[in-house]
Tab-separated table of C-alpha atoms and ligand atoms in Angstrom:
chain	number	residue	atom	x	y	z
A	1124	MET	CA	-33.913	-18.143	-29.789
A	1125	ILE	CA	-34.480	-14.409	-29.352
A	1126	PHE	CA	-31.488	-13.658	-31.561
A	1127	MET	CA	-32.764	-16.043	-34.223
A	1128	LEU	CA	-36.222	-14.497	-34.272
A	1129	SER	CA	-35.139	-10.879	-34.212
A	1130	CYS	CA	-34.300	-9.144	-37.443
A	1131	ILE	CA	-32.309	-5.958	-37.376
A	1132	PHE	CA	-30.520	-3.994	-40.029
A	1133	THR	CA	-26.900	-3.183	-39.399
A	1134	ASN	CA	-24.675	-0.949	-41.386
A	1135	ALA	CA	-21.117	0.239	-41.143
A	1136	GLN	CA	-20.037	3.803	-41.728
A	1137	GLU	CA	-21.114	5.629	-44.856
A	1138	PHE	CA	-18.320	7.244	-46.797
A	1139	GLY	CA	-20.364	8.315	-49.804
A	1140	GLY	CA	-20.218	11.545	-51.737
A	1141	ASN	CA	-16.789	11.163	-53.304
A	1142	PRO	CA	-16.393	10.518	-57.015
A	1143	PRO	CA	-14.667	7.184	-57.751
A	1144	SER	CA	-11.977	9.042	-59.720
A	1145	ILE	CA	-10.460	10.447	-56.508
A	1146	LYS	CA	-7.050	9.042	-55.758
A	1147	TRP	CA	-6.717	8.368	-52.044
A	1148	LEU	CA	-3.339	8.504	-50.336
A	1149	GLN	CA	-2.246	7.906	-46.757
A	1150	ILE	CA	0.336	9.053	-44.216
A	1151	ASN	CA	1.130	6.741	-41.330
A	1152	SER	CA	2.539	7.394	-37.891
A	1153	LYS	CA	2.237	5.330	-34.726
A	1154	ALA	CA	-0.824	7.323	-33.622
A	1155	VAL	CA	-2.708	7.877	-36.855
A	1156	ARG	CA	-3.302	6.852	-40.463
A	1157	VAL	CA	-4.330	10.014	-42.299
A	1158	ILE	CA	-6.307	9.105	-45.452
A	1159	PHE	CA	-6.713	11.973	-47.882
A	1160	PRO	CA	-7.405	12.807	-51.528
A	1161	ALA	CA	-4.377	13.580	-53.704
A	1162	GLY	CA	-3.705	17.302	-53.793
A	1163	ILE	CA	-3.942	18.176	-50.115
A	1164	ASP	CA	-0.748	16.453	-49.012
A	1165	SER	CA	0.570	19.516	-47.137
A	1166	GLU	CA	-2.629	19.710	-45.058
A	1167	ALA	CA	-2.557	15.948	-44.452
A	1168	ASN	CA	1.073	16.219	-43.370
A	1169	ARG	CA	0.200	19.004	-40.996
A	1170	VAL	CA	-2.629	16.967	-39.429
A	1171	ALA	CA	-0.350	13.922	-39.041
A	1172	ASN	CA	2.321	16.066	-37.386
A	1173	VAL	CA	-0.051	17.859	-34.995
A	1174	VAL	CA	-1.615	14.544	-33.964
A	1175	SER	CA	1.792	12.903	-33.439
A	1176	TYR	CA	2.987	15.838	-31.342
A	1177	LEU	CA	-0.148	15.777	-29.190
A	1178	ASN	CA	0.126	12.018	-28.819
A	1179	ASP	CA	3.630	12.355	-27.401
A	1180	ASN	CA	2.878	15.295	-25.129
A	1181	THR	CA	-0.611	14.978	-23.664
A	1182	GLN	CA	-0.827	11.374	-22.469
A	1183	GLN	CA	-0.142	12.284	-18.840
A	1184	THR	CA	-3.509	14.037	-18.635
A	1185	ILE	CA	-5.687	11.221	-20.006
A	1186	GLY	CA	-3.601	7.997	-20.055
A	1187	ASN	CA	-0.978	6.314	-22.219
A	1188	LYS	CA	-3.026	3.630	-23.951
A	1189	GLN	CA	-2.734	4.046	-27.669
A	1190	LYS	CA	-4.418	2.493	-30.662
A	1191	LYS	CA	-3.818	3.809	-34.131
A	1192	VAL	CA	-6.840	5.571	-35.584
A	1193	ASN	CA	-7.927	5.919	-39.210
A	1194	LEU	CA	-8.584	9.562	-40.003
A	1195	VAL	CA	-10.243	10.541	-43.299
A	1196	LEU	CA	-9.902	14.092	-44.607
A	1197	GLN	CA	-13.010	15.020	-46.589
A	1198	THR	CA	-12.731	17.977	-48.941
A	1199	LEU	CA	-16.052	17.825	-50.791
A	1200	THR	CA	-18.460	18.734	-47.999
A	1201	THR	CA	-20.280	21.974	-47.253
A	1202	ILE	CA	-20.440	21.131	-43.546
A	1203	SER	CA	-17.599	22.210	-41.268
A	1204	ASN	CA	-17.372	19.619	-38.549
A	1205	ALA	CA	-15.627	16.416	-37.510
A	1206	TYR	CA	-16.150	13.416	-35.290
A	1207	VAL	CA	-14.488	10.403	-33.715
A	1208	SER	CA	-16.465	7.228	-33.262
A	1209	LEU	CA	-16.166	3.579	-32.326
A	1210	GLY	CA	-17.585	0.695	-34.338
A	1211	PRO	CA	-15.365	1.040	-36.368
A	1212	PHE	CA	-12.804	3.250	-34.642
A	1213	ARG	CA	-12.311	6.163	-37.018
A	1214	SER	CA	-12.457	9.901	-37.456
A	1215	GLU	CA	-13.544	12.141	-40.301
A	1216	PHE	CA	-12.632	15.806	-40.738
A	1217	PHE	CA	-14.891	17.913	-42.972
A	1218	LEU	CA	-12.417	20.513	-44.112
A	1219	THR	CA	-14.662	23.425	-45.090
A	1220	PRO	CA	-13.604	25.966	-42.442
A	1221	PHE	CA	-16.035	27.334	-39.878
A	1222	GLN	CA	-17.146	30.851	-40.770
A	1223	ASN	CA	-17.367	32.506	-37.344
A	1224	SER	CA	-13.967	33.093	-35.721
A	1225	PHE	CA	-15.581	34.484	-32.577
A	1226	GLU	CA	-17.193	31.130	-31.913
A	1227	LEU	CA	-14.387	28.618	-32.502
A	1228	GLY	CA	-11.321	30.850	-32.762
A	1229	SER	CA	-9.034	31.507	-35.687
A	1230	LEU	CA	-6.620	28.595	-35.701
A	1231	PRO	CA	-6.193	27.006	-39.116
A	1232	TRP	CA	-9.276	24.767	-39.432
A	1233	ALA	CA	-7.388	21.479	-39.760
A	1234	ASP	CA	-5.305	22.329	-36.647
A	1235	GLN	CA	-8.445	23.112	-34.673
A	1236	LEU	CA	-10.005	19.802	-35.656
A	1237	ALA	CA	-6.829	17.825	-35.011
A	1238	ILE	CA	-6.514	19.253	-31.492
A	1239	HIS	CA	-10.167	18.737	-30.548
A	1240	GLU	CA	-10.825	15.397	-32.224
A	1241	PHE	CA	-7.590	13.710	-31.240
A	1242	ARG	CA	-8.598	14.233	-27.632
A	1243	HIS	CA	-11.661	12.075	-28.344
A	1244	VAL	CA	-9.325	9.438	-29.818
A	1245	GLN	CA	-7.307	9.461	-26.595
A	1246	GLN	CA	-10.491	9.267	-24.525
A	1247	TYR	CA	-11.761	6.152	-26.299
A	1248	ASN	CA	-8.324	4.514	-26.199
A	1249	ASN	CA	-8.026	5.037	-22.464
A	1250	PHE	CA	-11.606	4.206	-21.567
A	1251	ASN	CA	-11.089	0.653	-22.858
A	1252	VAL	CA	-10.463	-0.662	-19.328
A	1253	GLY	CA	-12.163	-2.841	-16.706
A	1254	LEU	CA	-15.791	-3.622	-17.405
A	1255	SER	CA	-15.714	-1.410	-20.521
A	1256	HIS	CA	-12.895	-3.617	-21.829
A	1257	ALA	CA	-14.943	-6.739	-21.026
A	1258	MET	CA	-17.822	-5.241	-23.012
A	1259	HIS	CA	-15.347	-4.606	-25.835
A	1260	ILE	CA	-14.281	-8.250	-25.818
A	1261	PHE	CA	-17.828	-9.623	-25.810
A	1262	PHE	CA	-19.636	-7.085	-27.990
A	1263	GLY	CA	-16.860	-5.347	-29.935
A	1264	GLN	CA	-16.293	-1.612	-30.147
A	1265	GLU	CA	-20.029	-0.894	-29.935
A	1266	GLY	CA	-20.001	-2.693	-26.576
A	1267	GLN	CA	-17.253	-0.402	-25.321
A	1268	ALA	CA	-19.117	2.637	-26.633
A	1269	LEU	CA	-22.232	1.579	-24.738
A	1270	ALA	CA	-20.293	1.020	-21.511
A	1271	ASN	CA	-18.327	4.277	-21.813
A	1272	ASN	CA	-21.412	6.346	-22.488
A	1273	ALA	CA	-23.217	4.741	-19.568
A	1274	VAL	CA	-20.638	6.019	-17.073
A	1275	VAL	CA	-18.772	8.971	-18.579
A	1276	PRO	CA	-21.156	11.885	-19.175
A	1277	ASN	CA	-21.202	13.649	-22.543
A	1278	TRP	CA	-20.254	16.914	-20.808
A	1279	PHE	CA	-16.926	15.312	-19.899
A	1280	PHE	CA	-16.169	14.091	-23.433
A	1281	GLU	CA	-16.730	17.547	-24.906
A	1282	GLY	CA	-15.573	19.653	-21.961
A	1283	ASP	CA	-12.266	17.797	-21.883
A	1284	ALA	CA	-11.775	18.177	-25.654
A	1285	VAL	CA	-12.565	21.903	-25.462
A	1286	PHE	CA	-10.216	22.291	-22.491
A	1287	ASN	CA	-7.515	20.631	-24.555
A	1288	GLU	CA	-7.990	23.191	-27.341
A	1289	THR	CA	-7.110	25.947	-24.896
A	1290	ASN	CA	-4.402	23.980	-23.147
A	1291	VAL	CA	-2.259	23.144	-26.172
A	1292	SER	CA	-2.841	26.165	-28.424
A	1293	ARG	CA	-2.963	29.920	-28.054
A	1294	GLN	CA	-6.623	29.829	-29.012
A	1295	GLY	CA	-9.330	27.311	-28.207
A	1296	ARG	CA	-12.801	28.057	-26.942
A	1297	GLY	CA	-11.623	28.486	-23.347
A	1298	SER	CA	-9.795	31.649	-24.476
A	1299	LEU	CA	-12.754	33.130	-26.308
A	1300	PRO	CA	-15.177	35.517	-24.554
A	1301	TYR	CA	-17.986	34.327	-26.842
A	1302	PHE	CA	-17.798	30.826	-25.394
A	1303	TYR	CA	-18.622	32.057	-21.881
A	1304	ASN	CA	-21.542	34.262	-22.982
A	1305	PRO	CA	-24.281	31.656	-22.388
A	1306	TYR	CA	-23.371	31.116	-18.722
A	1307	ARG	CA	-22.556	34.762	-18.115
A	1308	SER	CA	-25.967	35.751	-19.441
A	1309	LEU	CA	-27.694	33.277	-17.113
A	1310	TRP	CA	-25.716	34.563	-14.150
A	1311	GLN	CA	-26.320	38.206	-15.058
A	1312	ALA	CA	-30.056	37.569	-15.411
A	1313	GLY	CA	-30.081	35.915	-11.976
A	1314	LYS	CA	-31.299	32.570	-13.316
A	1315	LYS	CA	-30.825	29.701	-10.896
A	1316	TYR	CA	-31.533	26.594	-12.915
A	1317	SER	CA	-31.420	23.163	-11.369
A	1318	TRP	CA	-28.660	20.726	-12.280
A	1319	MET	CA	-31.203	18.598	-14.160
A	1320	LYS	CA	-32.152	21.577	-16.301
A	1321	LEU	CA	-28.545	22.572	-17.006
A	1322	ARG	CA	-27.761	18.952	-17.791
A	1323	ASN	CA	-30.746	18.078	-19.944
A	1324	GLY	CA	-31.790	21.376	-21.512
A	1325	SER	CA	-35.218	22.884	-21.928
A	1326	TYR	CA	-37.794	23.423	-24.679
A	1327	LYS	CA	-38.874	26.644	-22.988
A	1328	ASP	CA	-35.835	28.481	-21.695
A	1329	PHE	CA	-32.369	29.056	-23.026
A	1330	VAL	CA	-29.925	26.540	-21.525
A	1331	PRO	CA	-26.240	26.415	-22.582
A	1332	ASP	CA	-25.126	23.146	-24.181
A	1333	HIS	CA	-22.915	20.395	-22.732
A	1334	TYR	CA	-19.779	21.890	-24.307
A	1335	ALA	CA	-20.114	25.034	-22.177
A	1336	LEU	CA	-21.158	23.129	-19.065
A	1337	GLY	CA	-18.437	20.530	-19.591
A	1338	TYR	CA	-15.687	23.095	-20.035
A	1339	LEU	CA	-16.518	24.776	-16.714
A	1340	LEU	CA	-16.617	21.482	-14.821
A	1341	VAL	CA	-13.470	20.085	-16.455
A	1342	ALA	CA	-11.435	23.301	-16.179
A	1343	TYR	CA	-12.288	23.622	-12.489
A	1344	GLY	CA	-11.127	20.047	-11.855
A	1345	ARG	CA	-7.815	20.637	-13.633
A	1346	GLU	CA	-7.278	23.928	-11.783
A	1347	LYS	CA	-8.033	22.600	-8.298
A	1348	TYR	CA	-6.955	18.966	-8.380
A	1349	GLY	CA	-4.123	18.801	-10.910
A	1350	ASP	CA	-3.434	17.700	-14.453
A	1351	ASP	CA	-3.957	14.005	-13.760
A	1352	PHE	CA	-7.258	14.462	-11.919
A	1353	TRP	CA	-9.506	13.531	-14.850
A	1354	LYS	CA	-7.197	10.711	-15.884
A	1355	LYS	CA	-7.810	9.111	-12.483
A	1356	VAL	CA	-11.538	9.857	-12.385
A	1357	THR	CA	-12.271	8.567	-15.887
A	1358	HIS	CA	-10.069	5.496	-15.451
A	1359	ASP	CA	-12.072	4.492	-12.374
A	1360	ALA	CA	-15.361	5.368	-14.065
A	1361	ALA	CA	-14.674	3.494	-17.314
A	1362	SER	CA	-13.491	0.505	-15.248
A	1363	PHE	CA	-16.838	0.630	-13.383
A	1364	LYS	CA	-15.057	0.721	-10.006
A	1365	GLY	CA	-17.762	0.446	-7.373
A	1366	LEU	CA	-20.186	-0.629	-10.142
A	1367	PHE	CA	-22.911	1.904	-9.307
A	1368	TYR	CA	-22.383	5.541	-10.345
A	1369	PRO	CA	-18.614	5.000	-10.716
A	1370	PHE	CA	-17.995	8.501	-12.138
A	1371	GLN	CA	-19.634	10.132	-9.126
A	1372	VAL	CA	-17.827	7.764	-6.747
A	1373	ALA	CA	-14.483	8.668	-8.370
A	1374	ILE	CA	-15.148	12.408	-8.007
A	1375	LYS	CA	-15.766	11.826	-4.298
A	1376	LYS	CA	-12.632	9.716	-3.987
A	1377	TYR	CA	-10.271	12.232	-5.600
A	1378	THR	CA	-11.780	15.489	-4.320
A	1379	GLY	CA	-13.103	14.470	-0.913
A	1380	LYS	CA	-16.465	16.032	-1.713
A	1381	ASN	CA	-19.572	14.579	-3.262
A	1382	TYR	CA	-20.698	15.145	-6.841
A	1383	ILE	CA	-23.290	17.785	-5.937
A	1384	ALA	CA	-20.758	19.810	-3.944
A	1385	TYR	CA	-18.146	19.429	-6.700
A	1386	ARG	CA	-20.318	20.809	-9.491
A	1387	ASN	CA	-21.741	23.583	-7.290
A	1388	ASP	CA	-18.207	24.659	-6.385
A	1389	ALA	CA	-17.141	24.558	-10.039
A	1390	LEU	CA	-19.999	26.766	-11.239
A	1391	THR	CA	-19.660	29.147	-8.276
A	1392	TYR	CA	-15.935	29.457	-8.993
A	1393	PHE	CA	-16.528	30.718	-12.537
A	1394	LYS	CA	-19.538	32.802	-11.548
A	1395	SER	CA	-17.518	34.709	-8.953
A	1396	ARG	CA	-14.586	35.135	-11.356
A	1397	PHE	CA	-16.841	36.754	-13.926
A	1398	ALA	CA	-18.584	38.859	-11.283
A	1399	LYS	CA	-15.196	40.514	-10.671
A	1400	THR	CA	-14.383	41.093	-14.333
A	1401	GLY	CA	-17.911	42.001	-15.410
A	1402	ASN	CA	-17.913	45.507	-13.924
A	1403	GLY	CA	-18.266	48.208	-16.523
A	1404	THR	CA	-20.176	46.071	-18.992
A	1405	THR	CA	-23.857	46.618	-19.616
A	1406	ALA	CA	-26.215	43.758	-20.235
A	1407	VAL	CA	-28.541	44.124	-23.197
A	1408	THR	CA	-32.037	43.498	-21.924
A	1409	THR	CA	-35.213	42.744	-23.787
A	1410	SER	CA	-38.855	43.122	-22.856
A	1411	SER	CA	-39.707	39.742	-24.338
A	1412	LYS	CA	-40.026	36.914	-21.843
A	1413	LYS	CA	-39.530	34.310	-24.545
A	1414	PHE	CA	-36.119	33.156	-25.719
A	1415	THR	CA	-35.663	32.951	-29.478
A	1416	ASP	CA	-32.673	31.743	-31.426
A	1417	GLU	CA	-32.719	33.655	-34.701
A	1418	GLU	CA	-30.793	32.265	-37.638
A	1419	TYR	CA	-30.618	32.849	-41.397
A	1420	PRO	CA	-32.437	36.210	-41.677
A	1421	VAL	CA	-34.140	36.791	-45.030
A	1422	LEU	CA	-35.791	40.034	-46.153
A	1423	ILE	CA	-39.216	39.215	-47.554
A	1424	GLU	CA	-41.432	41.215	-49.929
A	1425	ASP	CA	-43.408	43.236	-47.397
A	1426	GLY	CA	-40.188	44.529	-45.855
A	1427	SER	CA	-40.186	42.333	-42.763
A	1428	ILE	CA	-37.416	39.903	-41.830
A	1429	LEU	CA	-37.996	36.172	-41.698
A	1430	PHE	CA	-35.870	34.057	-39.358
A	1431	VAL	CA	-35.589	30.346	-39.040
B	2985	ZN	ZN1	-16.007	16.941	-29.542
C-alpha cells in the first residue's frame, strides 16, 4: 500500500553533452568495456591495457571477484575527474588533465584515472558478499551500494584507491609531499582534534579530507598487517559478519586491538615519522586565527585582490 501511494522520480545516469554525430567505439577485455569517441583509440587502448594488467596483478590485495565494467571516456568536458558507481555499474573518465602536478602527480592523466578508479571497480566487485549480496539480490545494485556504504567507511574507499596509486606506479599521492601537508600542518601546529572532527570535518577549522585520513589509515594497515589485511577486513565487513559494526569488529579480529587503538596507532605512526624528517623545515605562521581557503584570485579596480 505504501509503495502504491508513494510517488518518486527515478532516473538512470545522464550521459548528455555529446553531439549525436560522435561515433562511439569500444574495446573489450575480460575486466572492462572501454567506450570512447572515434579518434582517441590509442588512449582507449592504453586504458584497456592498464586496467587489464591491474586486474591480473592486484586481486590478492582486495579479492578475486570480477565483473566486467563499462567505462566511458569523455573528451568534451572542462572538468578533470572520474568516478565509479553502482546502479548501473559503470565508470566515466573526464579526460581534461588536472592542472596541478604537485597535487595529483604527473602520470599521464588517463593512467592516473585508470589506476585510481579501477580500484573502486574492484572494491564494488568484492564487496558483493554476504548481506550486501542479499541486498543486491532484493534491491539491485542500489541495494548493494546502500549496504556497502553502511559498513565500509568512505575513508577506506578513497584511502585504498590512493594507496593503490602509490603501490602500482612510481607516482601516486602517497609519494607526493603535498598530499601529507594537511596532516603535517595540524601536527606542527599542535592541534589535537577528536576522531569525530577528523572524520566529519568542521565549518570552523581546517580539517583534512577523507582521502588524506584514509590513506594514513590504509597505509598503516598494509605496512603492519600485510597485503591481504584489508581484503580480510572488508570481506568480513561487507558480509556484515557480527551484524553490528562489522568493520570495527573485523579490525579487532585481524589486529588484536580495538578500532580506537588501531586508528590512534596509525596516526601516531605517521606523526612520529614526520617528526623525524621535519627537522630543518620552518613552518609558515600567520597571525590570523581564522582558516581561509583562497581560490581564484582576481585583481579588482581599486588594486585589491578578490578571492572566492
Ligand atoms: Zn576515488
